[in-house]
PDB file of C-alpha atoms in Angstrom:
ATOM      1  CA  MET A   1      22.419  -4.911  -4.708  1.00 92.00           C
ATOM      2  CA  ILE A   2      19.953  -2.847  -4.057  1.00 96.00           C
ATOM      3  CA  GLU A   3      17.355  -1.767  -6.898  1.00 96.00           C
ATOM      4  CA  ARG A   4      14.866   0.894  -7.012  1.00 96.00           C
ATOM      5  CA  ILE A   5      12.103   0.798  -8.466  1.00 95.00           C
ATOM      6  CA  HIS A   6      10.173   4.181  -9.465  1.00 92.00           C
ATOM      7  CA  SER A   7       6.573   4.564 -10.848  1.00 86.00           C
ATOM      8  CA  GLY A   8       6.429   7.795 -12.618  1.00 83.00           C
ATOM      9  CA  GLY A   9       4.470   9.635  -9.997  1.00 79.00           C
ATOM     10  CA  GLU A  10       4.530  13.371  -9.406  1.00 80.00           C
ATOM     11  CA  PHE A  11       5.668  13.247  -6.095  1.00 81.00           C
ATOM     12  CA  GLU A  12       8.926  10.525  -6.162  1.00 87.00           C
ATOM     13  CA  ALA A  13      11.113  13.599  -7.500  1.00 85.00           C
ATOM     14  CA  LYS A  14      10.065  16.286  -5.046  1.00 87.00           C
ATOM     15  CA  ILE A  15       9.984  14.044  -1.628  1.00 89.00           C
ATOM     16  CA  GLY A  16      12.911  12.118  -2.752  1.00 91.00           C
ATOM     17  CA  TYR A  17      11.233   8.386  -2.394  1.00 93.00           C
ATOM     18  CA  CYS A  18      10.526   5.510  -5.120  1.00 94.00           C
ATOM     19  CA  ARG A  19       7.416   3.413  -4.923  1.00 95.00           C
ATOM     20  CA  ALA A  20       9.679   0.188  -4.370  1.00 97.00           C
ATOM     21  CA  VAL A  21      13.244  -0.756  -3.145  1.00 98.00           C
ATOM     22  CA  VAL A  22      14.503  -4.270  -3.486  1.00 98.00           C
ATOM     23  CA  ALA A  23      16.857  -5.419  -1.147  1.00 97.00           C
ATOM     24  CA  GLY A  24      17.809  -8.185   1.009  1.00 96.00           C
ATOM     25  CA  GLY A  25      15.690 -10.766  -0.362  1.00 97.00           C
ATOM     26  CA  PHE A  26      12.815  -7.972   0.133  1.00 98.00           C
ATOM     27  CA  VAL A  27      11.110  -5.259  -1.680  1.00 98.00           C
ATOM     28  CA  HIS A  28       9.771  -2.720   0.453  1.00 98.00           C
ATOM     29  CA  VAL A  29       6.763  -0.906  -1.083  1.00 98.00           C
ATOM     30  CA  ALA A  30       6.138   2.578  -0.313  1.00 97.00           C
ATOM     31  CA  GLY A  31       2.748   3.902   1.784  1.00 96.00           C
ATOM     32  CA  THR A  32       0.895   3.573  -0.778  1.00 96.00           C
ATOM     33  CA  VAL A  33      -2.606   5.572  -1.502  1.00 95.00           C
ATOM     34  CA  GLY A  34      -5.436   5.613  -4.184  1.00 94.00           C
ATOM     35  CA  GLN A  35      -7.427   7.154  -6.432  1.00 95.00           C
ATOM     36  CA  GLY A  36     -11.151   7.651  -5.919  1.00 98.00           C
ATOM     37  CA  GLU A  37     -14.191   9.295  -3.664  1.00 97.00           C
ATOM     38  CA  THR A  38     -14.790   6.253  -0.943  1.00 98.00           C
ATOM     39  CA  VAL A  39     -12.090   4.421   1.109  1.00 98.00           C
ATOM     40  CA  THR A  40     -12.721   1.359  -0.577  1.00 98.00           C
ATOM     41  CA  GLU A  41     -12.433   2.883  -4.511  1.00 98.00           C
ATOM     42  CA  GLN A  42      -9.209   4.237  -2.549  1.00 98.00           C
ATOM     43  CA  CYS A  43      -8.079   0.669  -1.677  1.00 98.00           C
ATOM     44  CA  GLN A  44      -8.736  -1.276  -4.237  1.00 98.00           C
ATOM     45  CA  SER A  45      -6.451   1.817  -6.541  1.00 98.00           C
ATOM     46  CA  ALA A  46      -4.010   1.516  -4.090  1.00 97.00           C
ATOM     47  CA  LEU A  47      -3.792  -2.328  -4.173  1.00 98.00           C
ATOM     48  CA  ASN A  48      -3.420  -2.288  -8.082  1.00 97.00           C
ATOM     49  CA  THR A  49      -0.500   0.074  -7.664  1.00 96.00           C
ATOM     50  CA  ILE A  50       1.377  -1.865  -4.806  1.00 97.00           C
ATOM     51  CA  SER A  51       0.576  -4.593  -7.179  1.00 97.00           C
ATOM     52  CA  ALA A  52       2.376  -3.704 -10.242  1.00 96.00           C
ATOM     53  CA  ALA A  53       4.949  -1.926  -8.169  1.00 97.00           C
ATOM     54  CA  LEU A  54       5.910  -5.951  -6.838  1.00 98.00           C
ATOM     55  CA  GLU A  55       5.426  -7.416 -10.371  1.00 97.00           C
ATOM     56  CA  LYS A  56       8.228  -4.456 -12.321  1.00 96.00           C
ATOM     57  CA  ALA A  57      10.426  -5.971  -8.693  1.00 96.00           C
ATOM     58  CA  GLY A  58       9.436  -9.821  -9.679  1.00 97.00           C
ATOM     59  CA  SER A  59       7.109 -10.347  -6.788  1.00 98.00           C
ATOM     60  CA  ASP A  60       3.684 -10.281  -6.426  1.00 98.00           C
ATOM     61  CA  LEU A  61       0.717 -10.568  -3.416  1.00 98.00           C
ATOM     62  CA  SER A  62       0.950 -13.561  -2.485  1.00 98.00           C
ATOM     63  CA  LYS A  63       4.731 -13.209  -1.447  1.00 98.00           C
ATOM     64  CA  VAL A  64       3.734 -10.067   1.273  1.00 98.00           C
ATOM     65  CA  VAL A  65       4.820 -10.644   4.227  1.00 98.00           C
ATOM     66  CA  ARG A  66       3.972  -7.519   5.909  1.00 98.00           C
ATOM     67  CA  VAL A  67       1.154  -4.718   5.286  1.00 98.00           C
ATOM     68  CA  ASN A  68       0.640  -1.624   6.960  1.00 98.00           C
ATOM     69  CA  TYR A  69      -2.364   0.329   6.731  1.00 98.00           C
ATOM     70  CA  TYR A  70      -2.578   3.813   7.388  1.00 98.00           C
ATOM     71  CA  LEU A  71      -6.046   5.244   7.866  1.00 98.00           C
ATOM     72  CA  GLU A  72      -7.996   8.837   8.771  1.00 96.00           C
ATOM     73  CA  ASP A  73     -10.687   7.306  10.571  1.00 97.00           C
ATOM     74  CA  ARG A  74     -10.266   3.693  11.533  1.00 97.00           C
ATOM     75  CA  ALA A  75     -14.143   3.123  11.304  1.00 98.00           C
ATOM     76  CA  GLU A  76     -13.380   2.722   7.511  1.00 98.00           C
ATOM     77  CA  PHE A  77     -11.128  -0.102   7.931  1.00 98.00           C
ATOM     78  CA  GLU A  78     -14.303  -2.899   8.296  1.00 98.00           C
ATOM     79  CA  PRO A  79     -15.370  -1.692   4.175  1.00 98.00           C
ATOM     80  CA  CYS A  80     -12.180  -2.411   3.376  1.00 98.00           C
ATOM     81  CA  TRP A  81     -11.910  -6.181   4.359  1.00 98.00           C
ATOM     82  CA  PRO A  82     -13.178  -8.061   1.591  1.00 98.00           C
ATOM     83  CA  LEU A  83     -10.959  -6.232  -0.709  1.00 98.00           C
ATOM     84  CA  LEU A  84      -8.060  -7.184   1.308  1.00 98.00           C
ATOM     85  CA  SER A  85      -8.920 -10.825   1.950  1.00 97.00           C
ATOM     86  CA  ALA A  86      -9.398 -11.444  -1.782  1.00 98.00           C
ATOM     87  CA  ALA A  87      -5.981  -9.390  -2.233  1.00 98.00           C
ATOM     88  CA  PHE A  88      -4.371 -11.322   0.129  1.00 97.00           C
ATOM     89  CA  GLY A  89      -6.554 -14.815  -0.250  1.00 93.00           C
ATOM     90  CA  ASP A  90      -4.420 -17.611   1.205  1.00 96.00           C
ATOM     91  CA  ASN A  91      -1.232 -15.938   1.704  1.00 96.00           C
ATOM     92  CA  PRO A  92      -2.310 -13.433   4.236  1.00 97.00           C
ATOM     93  CA  PRO A  93       0.252 -11.213   5.754  1.00 98.00           C
ATOM     94  CA  ALA A  94       1.483 -10.323   9.040  1.00 98.00           C
ATOM     95  CA  ALA A  95      -0.823  -6.575   9.637  1.00 98.00           C
ATOM     96  CA  THR A  96      -1.145  -3.802  11.627  1.00 98.00           C
ATOM     97  CA  MET A  97      -3.879  -0.687  11.030  1.00 98.00           C
ATOM     98  CA  ILE A  98      -3.020   2.579  12.647  1.00 98.00           C
ATOM     99  CA  GLU A  99      -5.585   5.852  12.429  1.00 98.00           C
ATOM    100  CA  CYS A 100      -3.755   8.898  11.761  1.00 97.00           C
ATOM    101  CA  GLY A 101      -3.548  11.752   9.659  1.00 96.00           C
ATOM    102  CA  LEU A 102      -2.583  11.543   5.895  1.00 96.00           C
ATOM    103  CA  ILE A 103      -0.787  13.812   3.514  1.00 91.00           C
ATOM    104  CA  ASP A 104      -3.975  15.224   2.485  1.00 94.00           C
ATOM    105  CA  PRO A 105      -7.262  14.937   3.754  1.00 94.00           C
ATOM    106  CA  LYS A 106      -9.172  13.586   0.427  1.00 96.00           C
ATOM    107  CA  PHE A 107      -7.223  10.501   1.403  1.00 97.00           C
ATOM    108  CA  ARG A 108      -8.648   8.065   3.204  1.00 98.00           C
ATOM    109  CA  ILE A 109      -6.375   4.682   3.258  1.00 98.00           C
ATOM    110  CA  GLU A 110      -2.674   4.555   2.859  1.00 98.00           C
ATOM    111  CA  ILE A 111      -1.161   1.062   2.483  1.00 98.00           C
ATOM    112  CA  GLU A 112       2.253  -0.245   2.947  1.00 98.00           C
ATOM    113  CA  VAL A 113       3.994  -3.661   1.984  1.00 98.00           C
ATOM    114  CA  THR A 114       7.083  -5.427   2.346  1.00 98.00           C
ATOM    115  CA  ALA A 115       7.252  -9.194   0.693  1.00 98.00           C
ATOM    116  CA  LEU A 116       9.896 -11.381  -0.211  1.00 98.00           C
ATOM    117  CA  ALA A 117      11.688 -11.060  -3.563  1.00 96.00           C
TER     118      ALA A 117
END
């Protein structure tokens, strides 16, 4: 069985995706950007959105097994570390950070996770 979780964001229908998909015992959360002016504000906002999607799927951040971070500038990753450490606490997932172009230059970080359902 596959369950699709929509956040109601305007781009889901335009692009053809949903915030999360529950399948095969996992919750796959789409790449998520956040609101705010700074990378840390955007990081926290993205984590909040991801946490809400996981909750709708019956999961939470403690069940995240894989996380991918995408940043426009790798130098902006270090200021996010305290937020990420606080979010995952005693349950750190396997992680990858990639420096790349994001969909809009106003976004500084995008976060994608896979968690146990």
